Tab-separated table of C-alpha atoms in Angstrom:
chain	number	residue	atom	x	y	z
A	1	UNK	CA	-40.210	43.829	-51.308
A	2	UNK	CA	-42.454	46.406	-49.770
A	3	UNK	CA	-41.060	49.079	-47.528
A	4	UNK	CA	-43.235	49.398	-44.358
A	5	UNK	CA	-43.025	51.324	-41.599
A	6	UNK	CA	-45.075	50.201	-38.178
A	7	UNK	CA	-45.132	52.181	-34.939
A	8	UNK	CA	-46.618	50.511	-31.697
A	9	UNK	CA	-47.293	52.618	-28.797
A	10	UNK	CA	-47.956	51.457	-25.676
A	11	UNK	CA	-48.384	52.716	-22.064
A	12	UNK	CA	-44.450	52.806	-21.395
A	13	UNK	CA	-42.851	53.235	-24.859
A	14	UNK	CA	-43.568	54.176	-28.466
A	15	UNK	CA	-41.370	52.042	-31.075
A	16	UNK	CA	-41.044	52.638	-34.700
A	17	UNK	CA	-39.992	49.824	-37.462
A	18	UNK	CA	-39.320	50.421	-40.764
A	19	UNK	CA	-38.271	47.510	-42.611
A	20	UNK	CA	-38.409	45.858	-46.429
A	21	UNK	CA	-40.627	43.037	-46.034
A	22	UNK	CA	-40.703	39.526	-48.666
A	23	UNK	CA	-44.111	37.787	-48.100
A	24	UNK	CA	-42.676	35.083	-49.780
A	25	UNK	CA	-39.784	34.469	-48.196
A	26	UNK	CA	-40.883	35.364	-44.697
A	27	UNK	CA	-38.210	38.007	-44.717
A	28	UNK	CA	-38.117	40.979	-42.896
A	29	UNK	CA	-34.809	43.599	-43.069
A	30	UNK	CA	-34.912	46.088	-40.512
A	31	UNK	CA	-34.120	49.855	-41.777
A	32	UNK	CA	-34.659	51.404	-38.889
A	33	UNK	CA	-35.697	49.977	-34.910
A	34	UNK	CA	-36.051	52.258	-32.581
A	35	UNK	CA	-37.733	52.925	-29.143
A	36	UNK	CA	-38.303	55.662	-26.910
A	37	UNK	CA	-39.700	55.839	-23.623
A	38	UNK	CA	-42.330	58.417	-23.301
A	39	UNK	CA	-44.318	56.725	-20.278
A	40	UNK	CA	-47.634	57.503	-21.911
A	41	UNK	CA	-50.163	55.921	-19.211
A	42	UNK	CA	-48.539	57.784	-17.042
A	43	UNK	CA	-51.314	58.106	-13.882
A	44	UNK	CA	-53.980	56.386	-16.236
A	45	UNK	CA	-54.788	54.026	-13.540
A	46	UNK	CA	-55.422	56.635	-11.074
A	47	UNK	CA	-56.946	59.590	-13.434
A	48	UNK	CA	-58.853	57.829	-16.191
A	49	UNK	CA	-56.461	60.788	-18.408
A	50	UNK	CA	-53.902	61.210	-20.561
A	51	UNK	CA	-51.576	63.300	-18.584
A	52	UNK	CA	-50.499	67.022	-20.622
A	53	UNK	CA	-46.739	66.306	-20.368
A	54	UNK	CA	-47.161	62.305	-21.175
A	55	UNK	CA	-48.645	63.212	-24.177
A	56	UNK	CA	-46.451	65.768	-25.259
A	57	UNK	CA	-43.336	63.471	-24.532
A	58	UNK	CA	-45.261	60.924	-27.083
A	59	UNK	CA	-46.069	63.921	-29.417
A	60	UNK	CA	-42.361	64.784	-29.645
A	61	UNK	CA	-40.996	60.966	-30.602
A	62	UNK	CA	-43.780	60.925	-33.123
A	63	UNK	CA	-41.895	64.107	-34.586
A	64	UNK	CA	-38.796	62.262	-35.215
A	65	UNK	CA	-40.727	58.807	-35.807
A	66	UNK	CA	-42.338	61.141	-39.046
A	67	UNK	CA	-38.935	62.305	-40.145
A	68	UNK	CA	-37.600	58.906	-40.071
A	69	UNK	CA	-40.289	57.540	-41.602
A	70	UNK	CA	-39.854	60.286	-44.694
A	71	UNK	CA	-36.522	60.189	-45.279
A	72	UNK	CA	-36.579	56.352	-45.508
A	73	UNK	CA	-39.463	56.381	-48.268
A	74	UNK	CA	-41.385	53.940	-45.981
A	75	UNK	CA	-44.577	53.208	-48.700
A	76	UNK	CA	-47.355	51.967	-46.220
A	77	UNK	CA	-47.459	53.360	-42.353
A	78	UNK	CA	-49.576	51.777	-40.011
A	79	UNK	CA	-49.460	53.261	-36.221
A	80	UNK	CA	-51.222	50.550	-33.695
A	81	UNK	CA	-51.987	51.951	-29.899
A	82	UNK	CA	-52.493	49.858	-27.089
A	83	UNK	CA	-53.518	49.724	-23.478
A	84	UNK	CA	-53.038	53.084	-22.011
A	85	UNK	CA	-55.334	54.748	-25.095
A	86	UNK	CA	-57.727	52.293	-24.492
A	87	UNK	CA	-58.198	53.125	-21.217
A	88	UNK	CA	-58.547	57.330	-21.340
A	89	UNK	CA	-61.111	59.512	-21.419
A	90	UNK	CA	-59.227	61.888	-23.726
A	91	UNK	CA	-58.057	59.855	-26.105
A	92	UNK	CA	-59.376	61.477	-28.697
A	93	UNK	CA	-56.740	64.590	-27.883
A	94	UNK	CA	-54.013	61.805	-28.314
A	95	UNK	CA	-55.419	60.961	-31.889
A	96	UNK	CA	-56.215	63.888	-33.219
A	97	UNK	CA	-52.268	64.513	-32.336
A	98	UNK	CA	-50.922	61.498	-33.875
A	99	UNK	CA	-53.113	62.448	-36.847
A	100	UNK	CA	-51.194	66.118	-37.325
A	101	UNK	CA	-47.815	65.034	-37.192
A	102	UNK	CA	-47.654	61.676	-39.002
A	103	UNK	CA	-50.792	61.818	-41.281
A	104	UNK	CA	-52.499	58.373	-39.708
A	105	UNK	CA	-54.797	58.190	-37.730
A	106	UNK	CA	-53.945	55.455	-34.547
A	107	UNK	CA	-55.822	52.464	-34.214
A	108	UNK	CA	-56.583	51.707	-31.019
A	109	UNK	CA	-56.586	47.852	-30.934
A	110	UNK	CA	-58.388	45.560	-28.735
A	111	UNK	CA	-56.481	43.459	-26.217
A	112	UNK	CA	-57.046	40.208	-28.921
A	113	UNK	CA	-55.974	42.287	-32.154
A	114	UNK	CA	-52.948	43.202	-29.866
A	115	UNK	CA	-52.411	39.779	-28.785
A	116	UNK	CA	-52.869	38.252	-32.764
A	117	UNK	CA	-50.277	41.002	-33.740
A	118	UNK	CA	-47.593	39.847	-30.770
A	119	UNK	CA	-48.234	36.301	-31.257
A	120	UNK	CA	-46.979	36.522	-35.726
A	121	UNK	CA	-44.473	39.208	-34.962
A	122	UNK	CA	-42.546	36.296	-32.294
A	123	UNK	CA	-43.400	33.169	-33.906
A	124	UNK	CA	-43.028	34.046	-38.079
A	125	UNK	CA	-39.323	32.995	-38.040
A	126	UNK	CA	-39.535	30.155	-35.362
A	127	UNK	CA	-41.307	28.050	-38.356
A	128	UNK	CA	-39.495	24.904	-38.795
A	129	UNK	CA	-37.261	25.128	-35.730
A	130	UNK	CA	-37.552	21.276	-34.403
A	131	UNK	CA	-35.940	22.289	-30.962
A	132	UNK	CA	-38.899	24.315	-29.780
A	133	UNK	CA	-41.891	22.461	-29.305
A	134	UNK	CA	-45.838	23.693	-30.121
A	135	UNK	CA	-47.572	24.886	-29.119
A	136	UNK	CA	-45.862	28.237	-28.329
A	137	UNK	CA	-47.313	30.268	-25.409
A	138	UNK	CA	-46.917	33.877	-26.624
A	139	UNK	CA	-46.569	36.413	-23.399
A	140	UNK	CA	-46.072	40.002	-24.189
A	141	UNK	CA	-45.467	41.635	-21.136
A	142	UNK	CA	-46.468	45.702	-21.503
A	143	UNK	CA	-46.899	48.911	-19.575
A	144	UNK	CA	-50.463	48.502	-18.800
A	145	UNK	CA	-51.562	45.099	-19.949
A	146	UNK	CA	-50.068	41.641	-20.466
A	147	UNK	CA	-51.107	39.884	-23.533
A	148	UNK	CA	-51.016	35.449	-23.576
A	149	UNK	CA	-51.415	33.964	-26.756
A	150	UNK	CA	-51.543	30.333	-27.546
A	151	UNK	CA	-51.200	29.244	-31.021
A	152	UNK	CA	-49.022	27.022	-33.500
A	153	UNK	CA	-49.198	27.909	-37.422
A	154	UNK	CA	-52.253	30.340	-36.328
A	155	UNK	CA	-53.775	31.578	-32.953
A	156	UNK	CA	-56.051	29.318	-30.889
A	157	UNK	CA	-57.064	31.193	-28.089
A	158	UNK	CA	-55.652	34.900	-26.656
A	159	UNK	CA	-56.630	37.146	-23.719
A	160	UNK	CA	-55.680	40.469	-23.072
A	161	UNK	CA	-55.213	40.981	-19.040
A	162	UNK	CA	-54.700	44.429	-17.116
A	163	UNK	CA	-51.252	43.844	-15.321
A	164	UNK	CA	-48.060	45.492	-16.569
A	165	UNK	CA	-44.682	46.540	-15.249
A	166	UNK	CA	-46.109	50.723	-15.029
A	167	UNK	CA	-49.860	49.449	-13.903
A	168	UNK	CA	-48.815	47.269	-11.258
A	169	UNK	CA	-45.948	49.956	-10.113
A	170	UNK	CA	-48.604	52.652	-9.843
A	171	UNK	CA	-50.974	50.459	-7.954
A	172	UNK	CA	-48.733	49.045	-5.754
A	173	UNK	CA	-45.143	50.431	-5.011
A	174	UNK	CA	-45.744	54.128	-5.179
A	175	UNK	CA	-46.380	55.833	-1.769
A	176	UNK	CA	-46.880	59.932	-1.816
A	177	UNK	CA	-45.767	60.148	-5.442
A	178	UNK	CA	-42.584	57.934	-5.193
A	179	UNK	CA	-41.516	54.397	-5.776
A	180	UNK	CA	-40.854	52.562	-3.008
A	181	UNK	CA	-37.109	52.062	-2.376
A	182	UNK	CA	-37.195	49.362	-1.851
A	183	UNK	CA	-40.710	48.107	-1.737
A	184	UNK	CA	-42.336	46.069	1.174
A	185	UNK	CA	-42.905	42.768	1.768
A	186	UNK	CA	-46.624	43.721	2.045
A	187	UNK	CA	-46.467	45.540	-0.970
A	188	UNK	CA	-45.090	42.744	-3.035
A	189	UNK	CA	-47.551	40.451	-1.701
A	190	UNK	CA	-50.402	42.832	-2.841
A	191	UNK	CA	-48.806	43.216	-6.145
A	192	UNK	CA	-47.772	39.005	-6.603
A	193	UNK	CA	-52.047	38.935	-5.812
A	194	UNK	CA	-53.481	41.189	-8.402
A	195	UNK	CA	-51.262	39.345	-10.877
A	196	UNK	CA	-51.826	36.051	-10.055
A	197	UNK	CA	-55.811	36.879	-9.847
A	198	UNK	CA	-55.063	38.735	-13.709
A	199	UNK	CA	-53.488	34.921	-14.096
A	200	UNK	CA	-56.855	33.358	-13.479
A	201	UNK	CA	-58.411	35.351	-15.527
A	202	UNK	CA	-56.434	34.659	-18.465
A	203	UNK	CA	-56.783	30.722	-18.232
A	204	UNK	CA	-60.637	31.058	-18.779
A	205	UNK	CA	-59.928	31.755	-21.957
A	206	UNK	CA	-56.445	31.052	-22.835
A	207	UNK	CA	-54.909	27.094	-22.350
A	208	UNK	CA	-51.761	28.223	-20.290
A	209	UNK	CA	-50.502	24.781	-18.906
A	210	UNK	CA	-51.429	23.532	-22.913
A	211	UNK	CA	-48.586	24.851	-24.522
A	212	UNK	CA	-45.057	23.678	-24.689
A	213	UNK	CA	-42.429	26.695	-25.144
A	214	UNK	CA	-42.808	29.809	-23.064
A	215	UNK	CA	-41.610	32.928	-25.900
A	216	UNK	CA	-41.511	36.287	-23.733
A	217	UNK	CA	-41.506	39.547	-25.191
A	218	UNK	CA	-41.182	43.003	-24.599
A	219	UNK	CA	-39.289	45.481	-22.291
A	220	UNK	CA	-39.073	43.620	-19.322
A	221	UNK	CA	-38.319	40.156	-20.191
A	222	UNK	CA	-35.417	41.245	-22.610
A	223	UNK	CA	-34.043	43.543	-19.882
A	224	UNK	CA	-34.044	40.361	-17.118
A	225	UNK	CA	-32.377	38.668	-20.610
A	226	UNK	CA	-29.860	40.827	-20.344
A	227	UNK	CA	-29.017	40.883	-16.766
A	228	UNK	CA	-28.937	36.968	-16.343
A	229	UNK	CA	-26.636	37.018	-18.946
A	230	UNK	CA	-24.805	40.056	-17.271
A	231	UNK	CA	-24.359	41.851	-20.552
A	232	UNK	CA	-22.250	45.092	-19.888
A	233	UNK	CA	-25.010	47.185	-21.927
A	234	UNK	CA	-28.039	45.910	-23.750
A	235	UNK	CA	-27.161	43.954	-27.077
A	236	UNK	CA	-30.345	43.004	-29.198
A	237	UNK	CA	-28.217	40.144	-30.670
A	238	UNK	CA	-27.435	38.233	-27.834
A	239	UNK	CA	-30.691	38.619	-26.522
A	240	UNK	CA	-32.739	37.745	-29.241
A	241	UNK	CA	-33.264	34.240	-29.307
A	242	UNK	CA	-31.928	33.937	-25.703
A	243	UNK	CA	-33.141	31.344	-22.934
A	244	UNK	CA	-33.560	32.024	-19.546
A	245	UNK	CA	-34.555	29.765	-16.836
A	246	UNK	CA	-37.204	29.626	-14.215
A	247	UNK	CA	-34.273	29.660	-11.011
A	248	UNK	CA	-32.936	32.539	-12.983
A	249	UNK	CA	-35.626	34.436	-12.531
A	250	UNK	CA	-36.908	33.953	-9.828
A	251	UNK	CA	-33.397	35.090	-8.387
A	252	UNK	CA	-33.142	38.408	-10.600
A	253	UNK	CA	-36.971	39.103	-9.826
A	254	UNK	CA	-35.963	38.878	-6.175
A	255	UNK	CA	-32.657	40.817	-6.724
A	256	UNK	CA	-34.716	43.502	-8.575
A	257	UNK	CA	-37.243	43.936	-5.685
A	258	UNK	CA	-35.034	43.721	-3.148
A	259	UNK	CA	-32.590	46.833	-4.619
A	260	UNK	CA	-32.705	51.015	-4.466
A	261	UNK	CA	-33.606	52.763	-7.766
A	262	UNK	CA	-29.607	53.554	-7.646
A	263	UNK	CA	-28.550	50.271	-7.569
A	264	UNK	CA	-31.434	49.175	-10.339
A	265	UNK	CA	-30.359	52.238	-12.462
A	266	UNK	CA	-26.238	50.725	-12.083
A	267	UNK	CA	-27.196	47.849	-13.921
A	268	UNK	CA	-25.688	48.064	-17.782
A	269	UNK	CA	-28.172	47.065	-19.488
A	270	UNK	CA	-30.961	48.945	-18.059
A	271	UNK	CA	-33.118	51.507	-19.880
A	272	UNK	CA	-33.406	54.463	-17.523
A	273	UNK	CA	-37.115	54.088	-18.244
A	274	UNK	CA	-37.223	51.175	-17.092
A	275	UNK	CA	-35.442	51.385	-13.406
A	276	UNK	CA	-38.337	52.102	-11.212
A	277	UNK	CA	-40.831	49.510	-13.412
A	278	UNK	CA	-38.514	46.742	-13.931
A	279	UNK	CA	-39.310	44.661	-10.494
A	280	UNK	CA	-42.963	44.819	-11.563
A	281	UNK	CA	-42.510	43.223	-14.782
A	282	UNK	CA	-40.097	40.796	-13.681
A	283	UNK	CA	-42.683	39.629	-11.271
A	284	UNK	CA	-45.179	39.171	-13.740
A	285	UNK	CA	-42.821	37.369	-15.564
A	286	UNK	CA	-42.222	34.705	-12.896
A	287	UNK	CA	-45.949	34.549	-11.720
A	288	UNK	CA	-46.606	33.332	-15.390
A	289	UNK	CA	-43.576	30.836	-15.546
A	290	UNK	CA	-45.416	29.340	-12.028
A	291	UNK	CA	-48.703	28.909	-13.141
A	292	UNK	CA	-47.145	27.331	-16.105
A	293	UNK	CA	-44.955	24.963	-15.111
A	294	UNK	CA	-42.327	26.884	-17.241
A	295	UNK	CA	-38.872	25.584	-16.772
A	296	UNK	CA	-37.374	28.530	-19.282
A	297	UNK	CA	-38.903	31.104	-20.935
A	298	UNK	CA	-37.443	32.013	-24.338
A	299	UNK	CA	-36.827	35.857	-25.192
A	300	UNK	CA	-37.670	37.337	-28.180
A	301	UNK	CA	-37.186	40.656	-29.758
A	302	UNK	CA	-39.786	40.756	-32.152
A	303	UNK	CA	-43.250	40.846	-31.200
A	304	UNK	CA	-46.353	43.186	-32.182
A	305	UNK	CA	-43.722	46.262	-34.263
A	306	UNK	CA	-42.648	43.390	-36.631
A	307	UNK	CA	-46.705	41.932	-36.716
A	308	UNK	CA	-48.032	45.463	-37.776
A	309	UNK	CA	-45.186	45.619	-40.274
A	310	UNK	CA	-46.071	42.022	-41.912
A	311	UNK	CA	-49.420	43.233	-42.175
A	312	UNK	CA	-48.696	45.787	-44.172
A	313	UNK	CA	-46.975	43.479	-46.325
């Protein structure tokens, strides 16, 4: 067993694993899983920047992330950033910070390395399951970008597209510095278009209507998980694993864009991070399912964390 410690930081969140990984069993045993919103590409979109405080926020969960990461004894650390660092201007400020407090420096993927990592992290323990057909379509639904993966032992094709749950919120739904409560027809429709012309651009490269079972991770698909199961508070276990169909989201996507942040922010399960974001992704969610003939959509809790950690392994 090697002890391992991956931290993936996107444009919403930051999320550190440290697990004891068996390459030869497949294994992984989580030590510690956590995740913290810190909102990172905040105003990306609009600036180009890393915002002051959105870096600081992400500056002060690496803190903990590095005292976790200590006391555990993790022997290999690997930090992977995504979207919102790819996009900045001053992302060297934001690596030269990461650098200081946990002694890596962050690699800042591409959209395909991002997708390769999602796509082993979901799929590693689905091997030899005979009730989920391949190929899998791998969808990985972030702040800033969406990744879609197609692949059965090994990736065939993957494309890294700029619509996520924060970028299409920023775009679309926020009118003189505040989220529309709730949003407009008009502004739905504008949003439902950019995704669904992201959508197009994805199936140039990647096979969407090709592959067989629909495996959804990330933030916003676990969170519509939970609600269509109408979990009280959000329970990793009974989501993981989980299967959700097309009609039910459709129905929560519509619930969630139809609601006030204070009815959003009621809902058990949901990440106060995630209230004013959450009809975005859902919506990207359901646009996918659409375009790919989708009738459910199965929900997974390990995506690109547990692919850094197995390749560390």
């Amino acid at each position: 067993m090697t002890r391992v410690a991956a931290v993936d930081c996107g444009t919403n969140s930051i999320r550190l694993l440290v697990a004891d990984a068996d390459p030869e069993t497949g294994e992984l045993v989580d030590l510690d899983r956590r995740m913290t919103i810190v909102r990172l590409g905040q105003g990306v979109d609009r600036t180009g920047r890393l915002a002051p405080e959105a870096l600081e926020r992400t500056f002060a969960a690496c803190r903990e992330y590095a005292a976790a990461v200590k006391e555990l004894g993790a022997q290999r650390l690997r930090f992977v950033a995504t979207s919102a660092s790819r996009d900045a201007e001053n992302r060297e400020e934001f690596v030269r910070g990461v650098l200081d407090i946990l002694g890596v420096e962050p690699e800042v993927i591409t959209g395909e390395q991002e997708a390769e990592f999602s796509f082993t992290g979901a799929t590693k323990e689905l091997t030899g399951r005979d009730d989920l057909a391949r190929p899998y379509l791998v969808v990985d639904i972030g702040g800033g970008s969406t990744e879609f993966v197609v692949g059965d032992d090994r990736v065939r094709a993957a494309r890294s597209v700029d619509v996520g749950c924060v970028r299409m919120t920023e775009r679309h739904l926020v009118v003189d510095g505040k989220v529309a409560d709730p949003p407009s027809e008009e502004q739905i429709a504008a949003m439902r278009a950019d995704i669904e012309a992201a959508l197009d651009l994805a199936e140039r490269t990647v096979p969407l209507r090709e592959a067989h079972t629909l495996v959804g991770l990330a933030g916003s698909v676990t969170t519509v998980s939970a609600i269509a199961q109408k979990l009280p508070a959000y329970d990793s276990a009974a989501i993981h694993h989980s299967r959700v169909s097309r009609e039910e989201v459709g129905t929560i996507t519509g619930r969630l864009l139809r609601s006030t942040h204070a009815e959003r922010a009621a809902i058990g399960a949901m990440h106060p991070g995630r209230v004013d974001v959450i009809g975005a992704g859902a919506l990207v969610l359901l646009a996918i399912m659409e375009r790919t003939g989708a009738q459910e959509v199965v929900v997974s809790e390990h995506d690109i964390l547990d692919g850094i950690a197995w390749s560390l392994a």
